[in-house]
Amino acid sequence: RTLNIREINVAGRLEASEDLIAESITIAGSIDIAGHIECSRLSIAGSCKARDMEVRDRGKVSGRLVVRENIGGGELKVAGLLKTPKSVKLRELKLSGKLDVGGTVECDYIELKLSSNSRADSIRAREILMERSKEREIRVQLFGIDLINISRRIARRRVKPVLRVHEVVADHIEIYDIILEGKLRGGSIIVGEGAVIKGDVYYTEDIAVDERATILGRVERVGT
């Protein structure tokens, strides 16, 4: 069964055992869908759970996005947690918080501002920026009540978040002030201030390494 609705606006909680298809979904609270979510525009302040999700145009989640299968579509911004045991395939992903993906993250552009230890099997893009989040706190309120309150204690203590990944592959890669446990493969690579790479780095064009960065594996120029 499928719920097919043009526009959804909910302040509170929405639950459904069917697939949910809509042009626009706006939630201030929580949404828990047993099936598939498909929409052009998505805006959630709180939490979202679904079997799988496709946001054709653009989506924004402030809080928790937990999907049991794949996430796909156009542009997605997440401030908080993005979690799936499967894969993420988007045109653009901007995440500030924690990434927990069992499969591959594949986009044209990826921006990860990490506040907590994160993981993915592999990350692939044309352009990738990875750095430690400078945000201190994310608060989502409904009628004056905190739904989400994620304190940035890691940022305050200056503890670097760890990104565990088999490999990161992109035409252009920039990484700052996080610990990467995995390989880097890129055309042009910038290993910026505070970055720690616990793995090998392979590049085809050029590489710049800040004097305050650390690479514990080998650095090698390879053919295209």
PDB file of C-alpha atoms in Angstrom:
ATOM      1  CA  ARG A   1       0.000   0.000   0.000  1.00  0.00           C
ATOM      2  CA  THR A   2       1.067   3.568  -0.722  1.00  0.00           C
ATOM      3  CA  LEU A   3       0.062   6.925   0.724  1.00  0.00           C
ATOM      4  CA  ASN A   4       0.219   9.424  -2.150  1.00  0.00           C
ATOM      5  CA  ILE A   5      -0.242  12.990  -0.891  1.00  0.00           C
ATOM      6  CA  ARG A   6       0.749  16.251  -2.534  1.00  0.00           C
ATOM      7  CA  GLU A   7       1.873  18.118   0.592  1.00  0.00           C
ATOM      8  CA  ILE A   8       2.435  17.020   4.186  1.00  0.00           C
ATOM      9  CA  ASN A   9       2.845  19.416   7.120  1.00  0.00           C
ATOM     10  CA  VAL A  10       3.006  17.891  10.595  1.00  0.00           C
ATOM     11  CA  ALA A  11       3.834  19.370  13.997  1.00  0.00           C
ATOM     12  CA  GLY A  12       4.185  16.356  16.261  1.00  0.00           C
ATOM     13  CA  ARG A  13       4.512  12.710  15.190  1.00  0.00           C
ATOM     14  CA  LEU A  14       3.640  10.955  11.930  1.00  0.00           C
ATOM     15  CA  GLU A  15       3.606   7.149  11.659  1.00  0.00           C
ATOM     16  CA  ALA A  16       2.622   4.983   8.704  1.00  0.00           C
ATOM     17  CA  SER A  17       2.987   1.317   7.776  1.00  0.00           C
ATOM     18  CA  GLU A  18       2.786   2.091   4.033  1.00  0.00           C
ATOM     19  CA  ASP A  19       5.082   3.750   1.522  1.00  0.00           C
ATOM     20  CA  LEU A  20       4.814   7.545   1.544  1.00  0.00           C
ATOM     21  CA  ILE A  21       4.971   9.576  -1.687  1.00  0.00           C
ATOM     22  CA  ALA A  22       4.549  13.355  -1.646  1.00  0.00           C
ATOM     23  CA  GLU A  23       5.682  16.466  -3.455  1.00  0.00           C
ATOM     24  CA  SER A  24       6.638  18.192  -0.191  1.00  0.00           C
ATOM     25  CA  ILE A  25       7.119  16.880   3.366  1.00  0.00           C
ATOM     26  CA  THR A  26       7.590  19.222   6.336  1.00  0.00           C
ATOM     27  CA  ILE A  27       7.868  17.754   9.837  1.00  0.00           C
ATOM     28  CA  ALA A  28       8.487  19.486  13.175  1.00  0.00           C
ATOM     29  CA  GLY A  29       8.744  16.478  15.457  1.00  0.00           C
ATOM     30  CA  SER A  30       9.203  12.926  14.190  1.00  0.00           C
ATOM     31  CA  ILE A  31       8.264  10.744  11.235  1.00  0.00           C
ATOM     32  CA  ASP A  32       8.396   6.937  11.281  1.00  0.00           C
ATOM     33  CA  ILE A  33       7.554   5.224   7.985  1.00  0.00           C
ATOM     34  CA  ALA A  34       7.744   1.437   7.707  1.00  0.00           C
ATOM     35  CA  GLY A  35       8.106   1.643   3.944  1.00  0.00           C
ATOM     36  CA  HIS A  36       9.637   3.942   1.347  1.00  0.00           C
ATOM     37  CA  ILE A  37       9.701   7.763   1.461  1.00  0.00           C
ATOM     38  CA  GLU A  38       9.764   9.576  -1.875  1.00  0.00           C
ATOM     39  CA  CYS A  39       9.420  13.342  -2.278  1.00  0.00           C
ATOM     40  CA  SER A  40      10.768  16.369  -4.124  1.00  0.00           C
ATOM     41  CA  ARG A  41      11.306  18.517  -1.035  1.00  0.00           C
ATOM     42  CA  LEU A  42      11.935  17.420   2.537  1.00  0.00           C
ATOM     43  CA  SER A  43      12.284  19.484   5.715  1.00  0.00           C
ATOM     44  CA  ILE A  44      12.528  17.758   9.088  1.00  0.00           C
ATOM     45  CA  ALA A  45      13.290  19.268  12.481  1.00  0.00           C
ATOM     46  CA  GLY A  46      13.462  16.276  14.800  1.00  0.00           C
ATOM     47  CA  SER A  47      13.850  12.683  13.637  1.00  0.00           C
ATOM     48  CA  CYS A  48      13.084  10.600  10.567  1.00  0.00           C
ATOM     49  CA  LYS A  49      12.978   6.799  10.224  1.00  0.00           C
ATOM     50  CA  ALA A  50      12.161   4.903   7.043  1.00  0.00           C
ATOM     51  CA  ARG A  51      12.955   1.732   5.115  1.00  0.00           C
ATOM     52  CA  ASP A  52      14.535   3.715   2.276  1.00  0.00           C
ATOM     53  CA  MET A  53      14.369   7.274   0.959  1.00  0.00           C
ATOM     54  CA  GLU A  54      14.572   9.267  -2.255  1.00  0.00           C
ATOM     55  CA  VAL A  55      14.587  13.077  -2.170  1.00  0.00           C
ATOM     56  CA  ARG A  56      14.438  14.085  -5.822  1.00  0.00           C
ATOM     57  CA  ASP A  57      15.210  17.790  -5.410  1.00  0.00           C
ATOM     58  CA  ARG A  58      16.452  18.908  -1.991  1.00  0.00           C
ATOM     59  CA  GLY A  59      16.087  17.930   1.643  1.00  0.00           C
ATOM     60  CA  LYS A  60      17.126  19.194   5.057  1.00  0.00           C
ATOM     61  CA  VAL A  61      17.160  17.257   8.324  1.00  0.00           C
ATOM     62  CA  SER A  62      18.024  18.859  11.658  1.00  0.00           C
ATOM     63  CA  GLY A  63      18.234  15.960  14.088  1.00  0.00           C
ATOM     64  CA  ARG A  64      18.348  12.249  13.234  1.00  0.00           C
ATOM     65  CA  LEU A  65      17.942  10.533   9.858  1.00  0.00           C
ATOM     66  CA  VAL A  66      17.888   6.737  10.216  1.00  0.00           C
ATOM     67  CA  VAL A  67      17.157   4.648   7.111  1.00  0.00           C
ATOM     68  CA  ARG A  68      17.268   0.845   6.974  1.00  0.00           C
ATOM     69  CA  GLU A  69      18.188   0.616   3.291  1.00  0.00           C
ATOM     70  CA  ASN A  70      19.384   3.143   0.683  1.00  0.00           C
ATOM     71  CA  ILE A  71      19.225   6.946   0.501  1.00  0.00           C
ATOM     72  CA  GLY A  72      19.152   8.597  -2.919  1.00  0.00           C
ATOM     73  CA  GLY A  73      18.239  11.760  -4.771  1.00  0.00           C
ATOM     74  CA  GLY A  74      19.425  15.329  -5.256  1.00  0.00           C
ATOM     75  CA  GLU A  75      20.691  17.601  -2.467  1.00  0.00           C
ATOM     76  CA  LEU A  76      20.591  16.628   1.200  1.00  0.00           C
ATOM     77  CA  LYS A  77      21.698  18.625   4.239  1.00  0.00           C
ATOM     78  CA  VAL A  78      21.885  16.920   7.626  1.00  0.00           C
ATOM     79  CA  ALA A  79      22.683  18.612  10.934  1.00  0.00           C
ATOM     80  CA  GLY A  80      22.927  15.750  13.409  1.00  0.00           C
ATOM     81  CA  LEU A  81      23.051  12.035  12.541  1.00  0.00           C
ATOM     82  CA  LEU A  82      22.826  10.286   9.171  1.00  0.00           C
ATOM     83  CA  LYS A  83      22.641   6.507   9.593  1.00  0.00           C
ATOM     84  CA  THR A  84      22.047   3.594   7.215  1.00  0.00           C
ATOM     85  CA  PRO A  85      23.579   0.110   6.945  1.00  0.00           C
ATOM     86  CA  LYS A  86      23.315   0.386   3.144  1.00  0.00           C
ATOM     87  CA  SER A  87      24.431   3.152   0.732  1.00  0.00           C
ATOM     88  CA  VAL A  88      23.935   6.853   0.032  1.00  0.00           C
ATOM     89  CA  LYS A  89      23.837   8.116  -3.559  1.00  0.00           C
ATOM     90  CA  LEU A  90      23.073  11.822  -4.041  1.00  0.00           C
ATOM     91  CA  ARG A  91      24.018  14.754  -6.194  1.00  0.00           C
ATOM     92  CA  GLU A  92      25.184  16.682  -3.109  1.00  0.00           C
ATOM     93  CA  LEU A  93      25.564  15.837   0.576  1.00  0.00           C
ATOM     94  CA  LYS A  94      26.340  18.344   3.317  1.00  0.00           C
ATOM     95  CA  LEU A  95      26.562  16.852   6.785  1.00  0.00           C
ATOM     96  CA  SER A  96      27.383  18.499  10.097  1.00  0.00           C
ATOM     97  CA  GLY A  97      27.488  15.907  12.868  1.00  0.00           C
ATOM     98  CA  LYS A  98      27.918  12.125  12.591  1.00  0.00           C
ATOM     99  CA  LEU A  99      28.014   9.820   9.561  1.00  0.00           C
ATOM    100  CA  ASP A 100      27.232   6.124  10.089  1.00  0.00           C
ATOM    101  CA  VAL A 101      26.977   4.331   6.727  1.00  0.00           C
ATOM    102  CA  GLY A 102      27.598   0.630   6.178  1.00  0.00           C
ATOM    103  CA  GLY A 103      27.939   0.936   2.404  1.00  0.00           C
ATOM    104  CA  THR A 104      29.233   3.522  -0.059  1.00  0.00           C
ATOM    105  CA  VAL A 105      28.598   7.274   0.005  1.00  0.00           C
ATOM    106  CA  GLU A 106      28.626   8.465  -3.617  1.00  0.00           C
ATOM    107  CA  CYS A 107      27.901  12.069  -4.668  1.00  0.00           C
ATOM    108  CA  ASP A 108      29.163  14.764  -7.001  1.00  0.00           C
ATOM    109  CA  TYR A 109      29.952  16.983  -3.992  1.00  0.00           C
ATOM    110  CA  ILE A 110      30.385  15.955  -0.360  1.00  0.00           C
ATOM    111  CA  GLU A 111      30.948  18.209   2.634  1.00  0.00           C
ATOM    112  CA  LEU A 112      31.487  16.488   5.984  1.00  0.00           C
ATOM    113  CA  LYS A 113      31.852  18.586   9.130  1.00  0.00           C
ATOM    114  CA  LEU A 114      32.256  15.911  11.761  1.00  0.00           C
ATOM    115  CA  SER A 115      31.616  16.276  15.480  1.00  0.00           C
ATOM    116  CA  SER A 116      31.657  12.561  16.368  1.00  0.00           C
ATOM    117  CA  ASN A 117      33.478   9.440  15.260  1.00  0.00           C
ATOM    118  CA  SER A 118      32.035   8.371  11.909  1.00  0.00           C
ATOM    119  CA  ARG A 119      32.277   5.564   9.379  1.00  0.00           C
ATOM    120  CA  ALA A 120      31.488   4.424   5.852  1.00  0.00           C
ATOM    121  CA  ASP A 121      32.693   1.559   3.696  1.00  0.00           C
ATOM    122  CA  SER A 122      33.885   3.983   1.010  1.00  0.00           C
ATOM    123  CA  ILE A 123      33.325   7.609  -0.009  1.00  0.00           C
ATOM    124  CA  ARG A 124      33.378   8.663  -3.673  1.00  0.00           C
ATOM    125  CA  ALA A 125      32.815  12.058  -5.261  1.00  0.00           C
ATOM    126  CA  ARG A 126      34.126  14.620  -7.680  1.00  0.00           C
ATOM    127  CA  GLU A 127      34.898  16.994  -4.804  1.00  0.00           C
ATOM    128  CA  ILE A 128      35.113  16.267  -1.070  1.00  0.00           C
ATOM    129  CA  LEU A 129      35.668  18.520   1.944  1.00  0.00           C
ATOM    130  CA  MET A 130      36.189  16.807   5.314  1.00  0.00           C
ATOM    131  CA  GLU A 131      36.818  18.715   8.523  1.00  0.00           C
ATOM    132  CA  ARG A 132      35.975  18.887  12.212  1.00  0.00           C
ATOM    133  CA  SER A 133      32.728  20.639  12.964  1.00  0.00           C
ATOM    134  CA  LYS A 134      33.102  24.014  14.631  1.00  0.00           C
ATOM    135  CA  GLU A 135      29.493  24.041  15.813  1.00  0.00           C
ATOM    136  CA  ARG A 136      28.943  23.708  19.530  1.00  0.00           C
ATOM    137  CA  GLU A 137      25.310  22.696  19.760  1.00  0.00           C
ATOM    138  CA  ILE A 138      22.286  21.784  17.686  1.00  0.00           C
ATOM    139  CA  ARG A 139      18.916  22.347  19.358  1.00  0.00           C
ATOM    140  CA  VAL A 140      15.558  21.531  17.826  1.00  0.00           C
ATOM    141  CA  GLN A 141      12.493  22.691  19.737  1.00  0.00           C
ATOM    142  CA  LEU A 142       8.754  22.157  19.353  1.00  0.00           C
ATOM    143  CA  PHE A 143       6.495  24.391  21.446  1.00  0.00           C
ATOM    144  CA  GLY A 144       9.475  25.252  23.644  1.00  0.00           C
ATOM    145  CA  ILE A 145      10.381  21.600  24.323  1.00  0.00           C
ATOM    146  CA  ASP A 146      13.758  20.226  23.260  1.00  0.00           C
ATOM    147  CA  LEU A 147      13.378  17.419  20.731  1.00  0.00           C
ATOM    148  CA  ILE A 148      17.056  17.259  19.853  1.00  0.00           C
ATOM    149  CA  ASN A 149      19.902  18.703  21.885  1.00  0.00           C
ATOM    150  CA  ILE A 150      23.282  17.567  20.603  1.00  0.00           C
ATOM    151  CA  SER A 151      26.072  19.173  22.600  1.00  0.00           C
ATOM    152  CA  ARG A 152      29.374  19.683  20.848  1.00  0.00           C
ATOM    153  CA  ARG A 153      31.546  18.522  23.745  1.00  0.00           C
ATOM    154  CA  ILE A 154      34.029  17.076  21.272  1.00  0.00           C
ATOM    155  CA  ALA A 155      34.522  20.479  19.694  1.00  0.00           C
ATOM    156  CA  ARG A 156      35.033  22.147  23.059  1.00  0.00           C
ATOM    157  CA  ARG A 157      37.668  19.618  24.133  1.00  0.00           C
ATOM    158  CA  ARG A 158      39.413  19.906  20.788  1.00  0.00           C
ATOM    159  CA  VAL A 159      39.285  16.135  20.373  1.00  0.00           C
ATOM    160  CA  LYS A 160      39.532  15.179  16.729  1.00  0.00           C
ATOM    161  CA  PRO A 161      36.732  12.983  15.408  1.00  0.00           C
ATOM    162  CA  VAL A 162      37.782   9.784  13.645  1.00  0.00           C
ATOM    163  CA  LEU A 163      36.451   8.856  10.196  1.00  0.00           C
ATOM    164  CA  ARG A 164      36.888   5.129   9.526  1.00  0.00           C
ATOM    165  CA  VAL A 165      36.609   4.240   5.856  1.00  0.00           C
ATOM    166  CA  HIS A 166      38.170   1.737   3.461  1.00  0.00           C
ATOM    167  CA  GLU A 167      39.000   4.518   1.011  1.00  0.00           C
ATOM    168  CA  VAL A 168      38.084   8.050  -0.029  1.00  0.00           C
ATOM    169  CA  VAL A 169      38.192   8.637  -3.797  1.00  0.00           C
ATOM    170  CA  ALA A 170      37.657  11.990  -5.554  1.00  0.00           C
ATOM    171  CA  ASP A 171      39.040  14.327  -8.187  1.00  0.00           C
ATOM    172  CA  HIS A 172      39.644  16.951  -5.479  1.00  0.00           C
ATOM    173  CA  ILE A 173      39.986  16.212  -1.750  1.00  0.00           C
ATOM    174  CA  GLU A 174      40.464  18.591   1.180  1.00  0.00           C
ATOM    175  CA  ILE A 175      40.801  17.341   4.756  1.00  0.00           C
ATOM    176  CA  TYR A 176      41.332  19.377   7.944  1.00  0.00           C
ATOM    177  CA  ASP A 177      41.533  18.645  11.683  1.00  0.00           C
ATOM    178  CA  ILE A 178      40.126  15.099  11.690  1.00  0.00           C
ATOM    179  CA  ILE A 179      41.672  11.633  11.885  1.00  0.00           C
ATOM    180  CA  LEU A 180      41.113   9.541   8.764  1.00  0.00           C
ATOM    181  CA  GLU A 181      41.620   5.797   9.138  1.00  0.00           C
ATOM    182  CA  GLY A 182      41.752   4.645   5.527  1.00  0.00           C
ATOM    183  CA  LYS A 183      43.222   5.392   2.104  1.00  0.00           C
ATOM    184  CA  LEU A 184      43.030   8.630   0.146  1.00  0.00           C
ATOM    185  CA  ARG A 185      42.922   8.475  -3.655  1.00  0.00           C
ATOM    186  CA  GLY A 186      42.585  11.704  -5.597  1.00  0.00           C
ATOM    187  CA  GLY A 187      43.685  13.917  -8.414  1.00  0.00           C
ATOM    188  CA  SER A 188      44.432  16.994  -6.309  1.00  0.00           C
ATOM    189  CA  ILE A 189      44.701  16.557  -2.526  1.00  0.00           C
ATOM    190  CA  ILE A 190      45.052  19.090   0.295  1.00  0.00           C
ATOM    191  CA  VAL A 191      45.947  17.641   3.705  1.00  0.00           C
ATOM    192  CA  GLY A 192      45.336  20.667   5.876  1.00  0.00           C
ATOM    193  CA  GLU A 193      46.100  21.828   9.398  1.00  0.00           C
ATOM    194  CA  GLY A 194      45.487  19.243  12.106  1.00  0.00           C
ATOM    195  CA  ALA A 195      44.625  16.391   9.743  1.00  0.00           C
ATOM    196  CA  VAL A 196      45.940  12.917  10.594  1.00  0.00           C
ATOM    197  CA  ILE A 197      45.900  10.276   7.856  1.00  0.00           C
ATOM    198  CA  LYS A 198      46.295   6.700   9.102  1.00  0.00           C
ATOM    199  CA  GLY A 199      46.621   5.147   5.680  1.00  0.00           C
ATOM    200  CA  ASP A 200      48.252   5.536   2.284  1.00  0.00           C
ATOM    201  CA  VAL A 201      47.729   8.571   0.051  1.00  0.00           C
ATOM    202  CA  TYR A 202      47.714   8.260  -3.749  1.00  0.00           C
ATOM    203  CA  TYR A 203      47.402  11.252  -6.080  1.00  0.00           C
ATOM    204  CA  THR A 204      47.563  11.778  -9.849  1.00  0.00           C
ATOM    205  CA  GLU A 205      48.069  15.567 -10.106  1.00  0.00           C
ATOM    206  CA  ASP A 206      49.316  17.360  -6.987  1.00  0.00           C
ATOM    207  CA  ILE A 207      49.322  17.261  -3.206  1.00  0.00           C
ATOM    208  CA  ALA A 208      49.776  19.937  -0.522  1.00  0.00           C
ATOM    209  CA  VAL A 209      50.488  18.908   3.069  1.00  0.00           C
ATOM    210  CA  ASP A 210      50.340  21.432   5.909  1.00  0.00           C
ATOM    211  CA  GLU A 211      53.299  21.334   8.326  1.00  0.00           C
ATOM    212  CA  ARG A 212      50.799  20.693  11.155  1.00  0.00           C
ATOM    213  CA  ALA A 213      49.309  17.660   9.388  1.00  0.00           C
ATOM    214  CA  THR A 214      50.426  14.033   9.783  1.00  0.00           C
ATOM    215  CA  ILE A 215      50.439  11.208   7.238  1.00  0.00           C
ATOM    216  CA  LEU A 216      51.320   7.827   8.745  1.00  0.00           C
ATOM    217  CA  GLY A 217      51.138   5.857   5.496  1.00  0.00           C
ATOM    218  CA  ARG A 218      53.032   6.265   2.255  1.00  0.00           C
ATOM    219  CA  VAL A 219      52.457   9.121  -0.182  1.00  0.00           C
ATOM    220  CA  GLU A 220      52.726   8.140  -3.830  1.00  0.00           C
ATOM    221  CA  ARG A 221      52.038   9.758  -7.173  1.00  0.00           C
ATOM    222  CA  VAL A 222      50.348   7.320  -9.529  1.00  0.00           C
ATOM    223  CA  GLY A 223      49.229   7.329 -13.149  1.00  0.00           C
ATOM    224  CA  THR A 224      45.705   8.281 -14.122  1.00  0.00           C
TER     225      THR A 224
END
